[in-house]
Every structure is written in C-alpha cells, then in structure tokens.
Amino acid sequence: MNAPATVTVNPCLDCGACCASFRVSFYWAEAVSLGLPDAALEQTSPWHTCLRGTNQAAPRCLALQGEVGQSVSCCLYAQRPSPCREVKAGDAQCRKARQRHGLPALAVAAELRCESG
Ligand code: SF4
Ligand code: SF4
C-alpha cells in the first residue's frame, strides 16, 4: 500500500497580517549585512532603522505584495530582517496580527516561517 501523500500548507501565503500590523525595527547594521535597499528603509534613530511603511498608524511593509488575508508575497523575502524571521505562524505575534485584521487565530503553532510575509 502506498503511503499517504504529504501536503504542506503554509498559512502565511494567504495571510500577511504580521507584515501589516507592527513597526519592523532593527539595528541598522543588519540592513547593511543583508543588502537591503535604502528605498525599503526608514531610519528611526541613530542606531535603528525600520522597514518603510511600518512606521505609521496603519503599518504595511512596502515589500508586502497582495491583499492581506487573501494572497500575499514578500518581494524582499531572501533579505528579510530578523523581526520578520522571528514571527512564526500560530505564535503570539501572529495571533495579535491576525486579530487586528479580523482573521481567526491559527489552531496550533506550526513550524513554519513567515513566507508572506
Ligand atoms: S506568521 Fe501569522 S500573521 Fe504572519 S503571515 Fe504567517 S499566519 Fe499571517
Ligand atoms: S516578511 Fe517581507 S513583507 Fe513582511 S514585513 Fe518582512 S520584509 Fe516586509
């Protein structure tokens, strides 16, 4: 008998809420080491920068493409900074972001990295 097929579903690909909920701030040197373009950044202090679009009342990272809660992608995915890499589907930040956008909490913390996103 054949083993059942494994289907991997990444909930981030139809979400993106965390990319449109928080200020994504990090140490400026990280942006240099990752090769992030200046156009994607806004300096917020002598030592910190943030992803452009996230330092406002209704944050939305300029690298986020698509519609939150439907279908999204990140045009800086390979260069995304540490705050983007730290949020995981189903964790506390994820729940907060999804709630902000009227999306239900994910049932379990999946071992996935945000790919929307
Ligand atoms: S980590 Fe959570 S909030 Fe962020 S894109 Fe994935 S499912 Fe959405
Ligand atoms: S994962 Fe991409 S779209 Fe989301 S906040 Fe980070 S750089 Fe922006």
Short mmCIF file of N, CA, C and O and ligand atoms in Angstrom, two decimals:
data_model
loop_
_atom_site.label_atom_id
_atom_site.label_comp_id
_atom_site.label_asym_id
_atom_site.label_seq_id
_atom_site.Cartn_x
_atom_site.Cartn_y
_atom_site.Cartn_z
N MET A 1 0.85 -1.19 0.00
CA MET A 1 0.00 0.00 0.00
C MET A 1 0.89 1.25 0.00
O MET A 1 1.88 1.32 0.72
N ASN A 2 0.53 2.22 -0.80
CA ASN A 2 1.31 3.46 -0.84
C ASN A 2 1.06 4.30 0.41
O ASN A 2 -0.04 4.31 0.95
N ALA A 3 2.11 5.01 0.85
CA ALA A 3 1.96 5.93 1.98
C ALA A 3 1.12 7.11 1.53
O ALA A 3 1.16 7.51 0.36
N PRO A 4 0.33 7.68 2.43
CA PRO A 4 -0.47 8.85 2.07
C PRO A 4 0.43 10.01 1.68
O PRO A 4 1.52 10.16 2.20
N ALA A 5 -0.05 10.80 0.74
CA ALA A 5 0.71 11.96 0.30
C ALA A 5 0.79 12.97 1.42
O ALA A 5 -0.14 13.12 2.21
N THR A 6 1.93 13.63 1.51
CA THR A 6 2.09 14.70 2.49
C THR A 6 1.79 16.03 1.82
O THR A 6 2.36 16.35 0.79
N VAL A 7 0.87 16.76 2.39
CA VAL A 7 0.51 18.07 1.85
C VAL A 7 1.00 19.13 2.82
O VAL A 7 0.65 19.12 3.99
N THR A 8 1.84 20.02 2.34
CA THR A 8 2.33 21.09 3.18
C THR A 8 1.56 22.36 2.86
O THR A 8 1.53 22.80 1.72
N VAL A 9 0.92 22.90 3.86
CA VAL A 9 0.16 24.13 3.67
C VAL A 9 0.81 25.22 4.51
O VAL A 9 1.00 25.05 5.70
N ASN A 10 1.16 26.28 3.88
CA ASN A 10 1.76 27.40 4.60
C ASN A 10 0.69 28.48 4.76
O ASN A 10 0.33 29.15 3.79
N PRO A 11 0.20 28.69 5.98
CA PRO A 11 -0.87 29.67 6.18
C PRO A 11 -0.43 31.10 5.91
O PRO A 11 -1.28 31.98 5.73
N CYS A 12 0.88 31.35 5.87
CA CYS A 12 1.35 32.72 5.65
C CYS A 12 1.06 33.20 4.23
O CYS A 12 0.91 34.40 3.99
N LEU A 13 0.97 32.27 3.30
CA LEU A 13 0.80 32.66 1.90
C LEU A 13 -0.56 33.26 1.61
O LEU A 13 -0.74 33.94 0.60
N ASP A 14 -1.53 33.00 2.46
CA ASP A 14 -2.82 33.68 2.28
C ASP A 14 -3.15 34.55 3.49
O ASP A 14 -4.30 34.75 3.84
N CYS A 15 -2.10 35.08 4.11
CA CYS A 15 -2.31 35.93 5.30
C CYS A 15 -1.58 37.27 5.14
O CYS A 15 -2.11 38.21 4.59
N GLY A 16 -0.35 37.36 5.65
CA GLY A 16 0.40 38.61 5.55
C GLY A 16 0.07 39.61 6.65
O GLY A 16 0.56 40.75 6.64
N ALA A 17 -0.75 39.21 7.61
CA ALA A 17 -1.19 40.16 8.65
C ALA A 17 -0.04 40.74 9.45
O ALA A 17 -0.07 41.93 9.80
N CYS A 18 0.98 39.95 9.75
CA CYS A 18 2.07 40.47 10.57
C CYS A 18 2.91 41.50 9.81
O CYS A 18 3.60 42.30 10.43
N CYS A 19 2.85 41.50 8.50
CA CYS A 19 3.58 42.48 7.69
C CYS A 19 2.80 43.78 7.59
O CYS A 19 3.29 44.75 7.00
N ALA A 20 1.61 43.79 8.14
CA ALA A 20 0.74 44.97 8.08
C ALA A 20 0.15 45.25 9.45
O ALA A 20 -1.02 45.63 9.56
N SER A 21 0.97 45.04 10.49
CA SER A 21 0.46 45.26 11.86
C SER A 21 1.46 45.94 12.78
O SER A 21 1.03 46.60 13.74
N PHE A 22 2.75 45.76 12.54
CA PHE A 22 3.75 46.21 13.50
C PHE A 22 4.83 47.06 12.83
O PHE A 22 5.06 46.93 11.63
N ARG A 23 5.51 47.87 13.65
CA ARG A 23 6.72 48.52 13.16
C ARG A 23 7.83 47.48 13.15
O ARG A 23 8.10 46.86 14.18
N VAL A 24 8.45 47.29 12.01
CA VAL A 24 9.52 46.29 11.88
C VAL A 24 10.84 47.03 11.99
O VAL A 24 11.41 47.52 11.02
N SER A 25 11.36 47.10 13.22
CA SER A 25 12.54 47.89 13.54
C SER A 25 13.71 46.97 13.91
O SER A 25 13.51 45.93 14.54
N PHE A 26 14.90 47.36 13.52
CA PHE A 26 16.08 46.53 13.80
C PHE A 26 17.34 47.39 13.70
O PHE A 26 17.29 48.53 13.24
N TYR A 27 18.45 46.84 14.16
CA TYR A 27 19.73 47.54 14.18
C TYR A 27 20.18 47.82 12.75
O TYR A 27 20.13 46.94 11.89
N TRP A 28 20.62 49.05 12.50
CA TRP A 28 20.89 49.49 11.13
C TRP A 28 21.90 48.60 10.42
O TRP A 28 21.81 48.38 9.20
N ALA A 29 22.88 48.07 11.17
CA ALA A 29 23.93 47.29 10.51
C ALA A 29 23.38 46.00 9.90
O ALA A 29 23.97 45.44 8.97
N GLU A 30 22.28 45.53 10.44
CA GLU A 30 21.67 44.33 9.87
C GLU A 30 21.21 44.61 8.43
O GLU A 30 21.33 43.76 7.55
N ALA A 31 20.69 45.80 8.21
CA ALA A 31 20.24 46.16 6.86
C ALA A 31 21.40 46.15 5.89
O ALA A 31 21.27 45.71 4.74
N VAL A 32 22.56 46.61 6.36
CA VAL A 32 23.75 46.62 5.51
C VAL A 32 24.18 45.20 5.20
O VAL A 32 24.43 44.84 4.04
N SER A 33 24.24 44.36 6.23
CA SER A 33 24.71 42.99 6.01
C SER A 33 23.77 42.20 5.12
O SER A 33 24.19 41.31 4.39
N LEU A 34 22.48 42.54 5.16
CA LEU A 34 21.51 41.82 4.33
C LEU A 34 21.40 42.42 2.92
O LEU A 34 20.77 41.83 2.05
N GLY A 35 22.01 43.59 2.74
CA GLY A 35 21.92 44.25 1.43
C GLY A 35 20.55 44.81 1.14
O GLY A 35 20.15 44.91 -0.02
N LEU A 36 19.83 45.19 2.18
CA LEU A 36 18.50 45.78 1.96
C LEU A 36 18.64 47.14 1.27
O LEU A 36 19.48 47.96 1.65
N PRO A 37 17.83 47.41 0.28
CA PRO A 37 17.95 48.69 -0.42
C PRO A 37 17.49 49.86 0.45
O PRO A 37 16.55 49.72 1.24
N ASP A 38 18.13 51.00 0.30
CA ASP A 38 17.77 52.19 1.08
C ASP A 38 16.30 52.53 0.91
O ASP A 38 15.64 52.98 1.86
N ALA A 39 15.76 52.30 -0.27
CA ALA A 39 14.36 52.65 -0.54
C ALA A 39 13.39 51.85 0.31
O ALA A 39 12.24 52.25 0.47
N ALA A 40 13.85 50.74 0.86
CA ALA A 40 12.97 49.89 1.67
C ALA A 40 13.03 50.25 3.14
O ALA A 40 12.33 49.64 3.95
N LEU A 41 13.86 51.27 3.47
CA LEU A 41 14.16 51.54 4.87
C LEU A 41 13.79 52.97 5.28
O LEU A 41 13.80 53.88 4.46
N GLU A 42 13.51 53.10 6.57
CA GLU A 42 13.32 54.43 7.16
C GLU A 42 14.11 54.44 8.46
O GLU A 42 13.85 53.62 9.36
N GLN A 43 15.06 55.35 8.58
CA GLN A 43 15.85 55.42 9.80
C GLN A 43 15.01 56.03 10.91
O GLN A 43 14.37 57.07 10.72
N THR A 44 15.00 55.39 12.07
CA THR A 44 14.15 55.86 13.17
C THR A 44 14.95 56.37 14.35
O THR A 44 14.39 56.99 15.25
N SER A 45 16.25 56.09 14.38
CA SER A 45 17.13 56.61 15.41
C SER A 45 18.55 56.48 14.86
O SER A 45 18.74 55.87 13.80
N PRO A 46 19.55 57.01 15.57
CA PRO A 46 20.92 56.86 15.06
C PRO A 46 21.31 55.39 14.90
O PRO A 46 22.21 55.07 14.13
N TRP A 47 20.63 54.51 15.61
CA TRP A 47 21.05 53.09 15.62
C TRP A 47 20.02 52.14 15.01
O TRP A 47 20.31 50.96 14.82
N HIS A 48 18.85 52.65 14.76
CA HIS A 48 17.79 51.75 14.30
C HIS A 48 17.17 52.23 13.00
O HIS A 48 17.05 53.42 12.73
N THR A 49 16.78 51.25 12.23
CA THR A 49 16.04 51.52 11.00
C THR A 49 14.79 50.66 11.03
O THR A 49 14.68 49.74 11.85
N CYS A 50 13.84 50.94 10.18
CA CYS A 50 12.68 50.07 10.09
C CYS A 50 12.29 49.92 8.62
O CYS A 50 12.74 50.69 7.76
N LEU A 51 11.52 48.91 8.37
CA LEU A 51 11.05 48.71 7.00
C LEU A 51 10.05 49.80 6.66
O LEU A 51 9.13 50.08 7.43
N ARG A 52 10.26 50.42 5.52
CA ARG A 52 9.42 51.54 5.12
C ARG A 52 7.95 51.09 5.03
O ARG A 52 7.66 50.01 4.52
N GLY A 53 7.10 51.92 5.57
CA GLY A 53 5.68 51.61 5.57
C GLY A 53 5.19 51.05 6.89
O GLY A 53 3.98 51.02 7.15
N THR A 54 6.15 50.61 7.73
CA THR A 54 5.72 50.01 9.01
C THR A 54 5.74 51.00 10.16
O THR A 54 5.25 50.69 11.24
N ASN A 55 6.28 52.20 9.93
CA ASN A 55 6.37 53.21 10.99
C ASN A 55 5.22 54.20 10.87
O ASN A 55 5.41 55.40 10.70
N GLN A 56 4.02 53.70 10.91
CA GLN A 56 2.84 54.57 10.77
C GLN A 56 1.67 53.92 11.49
O GLN A 56 1.73 52.75 11.89
N ALA A 57 0.62 54.69 11.65
CA ALA A 57 -0.52 54.22 12.45
C ALA A 57 -1.13 52.94 11.88
O ALA A 57 -1.59 52.08 12.63
N ALA A 58 -1.18 52.88 10.56
CA ALA A 58 -1.69 51.66 9.92
C ALA A 58 -0.53 51.05 9.14
O ALA A 58 -0.38 51.29 7.94
N PRO A 59 0.30 50.27 9.82
CA PRO A 59 1.52 49.79 9.18
C PRO A 59 1.23 48.84 8.02
O PRO A 59 0.30 48.04 8.06
N ARG A 60 2.06 48.96 7.01
CA ARG A 60 2.08 47.97 5.94
C ARG A 60 3.44 48.07 5.27
O ARG A 60 3.78 49.09 4.67
N CYS A 61 4.21 47.01 5.37
CA CYS A 61 5.54 46.99 4.78
C CYS A 61 5.43 47.16 3.27
O CYS A 61 4.59 46.51 2.62
N LEU A 62 6.31 48.01 2.72
CA LEU A 62 6.26 48.24 1.27
C LEU A 62 6.64 46.99 0.48
O LEU A 62 6.34 46.90 -0.70
N ALA A 63 7.30 46.05 1.14
CA ALA A 63 7.69 44.82 0.44
C ALA A 63 6.54 43.82 0.34
O ALA A 63 6.65 42.83 -0.37
N LEU A 64 5.47 44.09 1.05
CA LEU A 64 4.34 43.16 1.02
C LEU A 64 3.52 43.39 -0.24
O LEU A 64 3.06 44.49 -0.52
N GLN A 65 3.31 42.33 -0.98
CA GLN A 65 2.52 42.40 -2.20
C GLN A 65 1.27 41.55 -2.01
O GLN A 65 1.32 40.51 -1.37
N GLY A 66 0.18 42.00 -2.59
CA GLY A 66 -1.06 41.24 -2.50
C GLY A 66 -2.00 41.82 -1.46
O GLY A 66 -1.80 42.93 -0.96
N GLU A 67 -3.01 41.06 -1.14
CA GLU A 67 -4.05 41.52 -0.22
C GLU A 67 -4.03 40.69 1.04
O GLU A 67 -4.09 39.44 0.99
N VAL A 68 -3.91 41.38 2.17
CA VAL A 68 -3.87 40.69 3.47
C VAL A 68 -5.12 39.83 3.63
O VAL A 68 -6.25 40.27 3.38
N GLY A 69 -4.88 38.59 4.05
CA GLY A 69 -5.98 37.66 4.28
C GLY A 69 -6.43 36.93 3.03
O GLY A 69 -7.34 36.09 3.10
N GLN A 70 -5.77 37.24 1.91
CA GLN A 70 -6.15 36.54 0.67
C GLN A 70 -4.94 35.86 0.03
O GLN A 70 -4.76 34.67 0.18
N SER A 71 -4.11 36.63 -0.62
CA SER A 71 -2.92 36.05 -1.26
C SER A 71 -1.82 37.10 -1.22
O SER A 71 -2.00 38.22 -1.69
N VAL A 72 -0.67 36.73 -0.63
CA VAL A 72 0.40 37.71 -0.43
C VAL A 72 1.76 37.09 -0.74
O VAL A 72 1.92 35.87 -0.77
N SER A 73 2.72 37.98 -0.95
CA SER A 73 4.11 37.56 -1.08
C SER A 73 4.99 38.71 -0.61
O SER A 73 4.53 39.84 -0.47
N CYS A 74 6.25 38.38 -0.37
CA CYS A 74 7.22 39.37 0.09
C CYS A 74 8.29 39.52 -0.97
O CYS A 74 8.98 38.56 -1.30
N CYS A 75 8.44 40.74 -1.49
CA CYS A 75 9.42 40.93 -2.55
C CYS A 75 10.84 41.07 -2.01
O CYS A 75 11.79 41.18 -2.78
N LEU A 76 10.99 41.03 -0.67
CA LEU A 76 12.33 41.05 -0.07
C LEU A 76 12.55 39.78 0.75
O LEU A 76 13.35 39.79 1.69
N TYR A 77 11.88 38.73 0.40
CA TYR A 77 11.88 37.55 1.26
C TYR A 77 13.29 37.07 1.61
O TYR A 77 13.59 36.78 2.76
N ALA A 78 14.17 36.97 0.62
CA ALA A 78 15.52 36.45 0.88
C ALA A 78 16.32 37.38 1.78
O ALA A 78 17.26 36.94 2.45
N GLN A 79 15.96 38.66 1.80
CA GLN A 79 16.71 39.65 2.59
C GLN A 79 15.94 40.11 3.82
O GLN A 79 16.37 41.06 4.47
N ARG A 80 14.85 39.50 4.13
CA ARG A 80 14.03 40.00 5.23
C ARG A 80 14.83 39.98 6.54
O ARG A 80 15.59 39.05 6.79
N PRO A 81 14.64 41.00 7.36
CA PRO A 81 15.43 41.13 8.59
C PRO A 81 14.91 40.23 9.72
O PRO A 81 13.86 39.60 9.60
N SER A 82 15.64 40.25 10.81
CA SER A 82 15.36 39.31 11.91
C SER A 82 13.94 39.39 12.46
O SER A 82 13.36 38.33 12.76
N PRO A 83 13.32 40.57 12.61
CA PRO A 83 11.95 40.55 13.15
C PRO A 83 11.00 39.76 12.27
O PRO A 83 10.07 39.11 12.77
N CYS A 84 11.23 39.80 10.95
CA CYS A 84 10.37 39.03 10.04
C CYS A 84 10.61 37.53 10.22
O CYS A 84 9.69 36.73 10.09
N ARG A 85 11.84 37.16 10.49
CA ARG A 85 12.18 35.74 10.63
C ARG A 85 11.72 35.18 11.96
O ARG A 85 11.52 33.97 12.11
N GLU A 86 11.56 36.06 12.94
CA GLU A 86 11.21 35.57 14.28
C GLU A 86 9.74 35.21 14.42
O GLU A 86 9.39 34.30 15.18
N VAL A 87 8.87 35.93 13.74
CA VAL A 87 7.44 35.61 13.89
C VAL A 87 7.14 34.28 13.22
O VAL A 87 7.63 33.99 12.14
N LYS A 88 6.38 33.47 13.93
CA LYS A 88 6.04 32.15 13.41
C LYS A 88 4.53 31.98 13.40
O LYS A 88 3.84 32.45 14.32
N ALA A 89 4.08 31.28 12.40
CA ALA A 89 2.65 31.04 12.29
C ALA A 89 2.11 30.39 13.55
O ALA A 89 2.61 29.36 13.99
N GLY A 90 1.13 31.04 14.16
CA GLY A 90 0.50 30.50 15.36
C GLY A 90 1.05 31.06 16.66
O GLY A 90 0.47 30.80 17.72
N ASP A 91 2.14 31.83 16.61
CA ASP A 91 2.67 32.35 17.88
C ASP A 91 1.89 33.61 18.32
O ASP A 91 0.91 34.02 17.68
N ALA A 92 2.32 34.21 19.41
CA ALA A 92 1.56 35.32 19.99
C ALA A 92 1.49 36.52 19.05
O ALA A 92 0.44 37.16 18.92
N GLN A 93 2.60 36.84 18.38
CA GLN A 93 2.59 37.95 17.44
C GLN A 93 1.66 37.68 16.26
O GLN A 93 0.95 38.56 15.78
N CYS A 94 1.69 36.46 15.82
CA CYS A 94 0.81 36.04 14.72
C CYS A 94 -0.65 36.21 15.13
O CYS A 94 -1.45 36.77 14.37
N ARG A 95 -0.99 35.74 16.31
CA ARG A 95 -2.39 35.85 16.77
C ARG A 95 -2.82 37.30 16.85
O ARG A 95 -3.92 37.67 16.44
N LYS A 96 -1.92 38.14 17.38
CA LYS A 96 -2.24 39.57 17.52
C LYS A 96 -2.46 40.21 16.15
O LYS A 96 -3.40 40.98 15.95
N ALA A 97 -1.58 39.89 15.22
CA ALA A 97 -1.69 40.47 13.87
C ALA A 97 -2.95 40.00 13.17
O ALA A 97 -3.67 40.78 12.55
N ARG A 98 -3.22 38.72 13.27
CA ARG A 98 -4.40 38.19 12.59
C ARG A 98 -5.68 38.77 13.19
O ARG A 98 -6.64 39.08 12.48
N GLN A 99 -5.67 38.94 14.51
CA GLN A 99 -6.84 39.53 15.16
C GLN A 99 -7.06 40.96 14.66
O GLN A 99 -8.19 41.38 14.40
N ARG A 100 -5.97 41.68 14.51
CA ARG A 100 -6.06 43.06 14.03
C ARG A 100 -6.72 43.14 12.66
O ARG A 100 -7.40 44.10 12.33
N HIS A 101 -6.52 42.10 11.86
CA HIS A 101 -7.08 42.09 10.50
C HIS A 101 -8.35 41.24 10.40
O HIS A 101 -8.79 40.92 9.30
N GLY A 102 -8.91 40.88 11.56
CA GLY A 102 -10.16 40.14 11.55
C GLY A 102 -10.04 38.71 11.09
O GLY A 102 -11.03 38.12 10.64
N LEU A 103 -8.83 38.17 11.21
CA LEU A 103 -8.60 36.78 10.79
C LEU A 103 -8.58 35.88 12.03
O LEU A 103 -8.06 36.28 13.08
N PRO A 104 -9.08 34.67 11.93
CA PRO A 104 -9.09 33.77 13.10
C PRO A 104 -7.68 33.33 13.46
O PRO A 104 -6.81 33.22 12.60
N ALA A 105 -7.47 33.08 14.75
CA ALA A 105 -6.17 32.56 15.20
C ALA A 105 -5.96 31.18 14.60
O ALA A 105 -6.91 30.43 14.37
N LEU A 106 -4.70 30.89 14.31
CA LEU A 106 -4.38 29.55 13.83
C LEU A 106 -4.48 28.59 15.01
O LEU A 106 -4.15 28.94 16.14
N ALA A 107 -4.88 27.37 14.73
CA ALA A 107 -5.15 26.43 15.80
C ALA A 107 -3.90 26.03 16.56
O ALA A 107 -3.90 25.88 17.77
N VAL A 108 -2.80 25.84 15.87
CA VAL A 108 -1.56 25.41 16.52
C VAL A 108 -0.40 26.19 15.96
O VAL A 108 -0.44 26.68 14.84
N ALA A 109 0.67 26.27 16.75
CA ALA A 109 1.88 26.92 16.28
C ALA A 109 2.58 25.96 15.33
O ALA A 109 3.06 24.91 15.72
N ALA A 110 2.59 26.32 14.06
CA ALA A 110 3.23 25.46 13.08
C ALA A 110 4.72 25.77 13.00
O ALA A 110 5.15 26.87 13.32
N GLU A 111 5.50 24.81 12.61
CA GLU A 111 6.93 25.03 12.44
C GLU A 111 7.17 25.62 11.06
O GLU A 111 7.75 25.03 10.18
N LEU A 112 6.66 26.80 10.90
CA LEU A 112 6.77 27.48 9.62
C LEU A 112 7.33 28.86 9.83
O LEU A 112 7.07 29.49 10.84
N ARG A 113 8.04 29.32 8.89
CA ARG A 113 8.48 30.70 8.92
C ARG A 113 7.57 31.50 8.01
O ARG A 113 7.04 30.98 7.05
N CYS A 114 7.41 32.75 8.40
CA CYS A 114 6.56 33.61 7.61
C CYS A 114 7.11 33.72 6.19
O CYS A 114 8.24 34.11 5.98
N GLU A 115 6.31 33.36 5.21
CA GLU A 115 6.74 33.45 3.83
C GLU A 115 5.86 34.41 3.05
O GLU A 115 5.83 34.39 1.84
N SER A 116 5.14 35.21 3.76
CA SER A 116 4.22 36.12 3.05
C SER A 116 4.89 37.40 2.72
O SER A 116 4.34 38.19 1.99
N GLY A 117 5.63 37.72 3.26
CA GLY A 117 5.20 37.82 4.58
C GLY A 117 5.98 37.38 5.59
O GLY A 117 6.65 36.51 5.68
S1 SF4 B 1 3.12 34.50 10.77
FE1 SF4 B 1 0.93 34.54 11.20
S2 SF4 B 1 0.34 36.69 10.89
FE2 SF4 B 1 2.32 36.37 9.86
S3 SF4 B 1 1.79 35.87 7.74
FE3 SF4 B 1 2.06 33.94 8.86
S4 SF4 B 1 0.00 33.37 9.50
FE4 SF4 B 1 -0.05 35.55 9.00
S1 SF4 B 2 8.37 39.46 5.65
FE1 SF4 B 2 8.64 40.81 3.86
S2 SF4 B 2 6.69 41.91 3.60
FE2 SF4 B 2 6.71 41.01 5.67
S3 SF4 B 2 7.47 42.69 6.99
FE3 SF4 B 2 9.22 41.38 6.41
S4 SF4 B 2 10.09 42.34 4.56
FE4 SF4 B 2 8.03 43.17 4.87
#
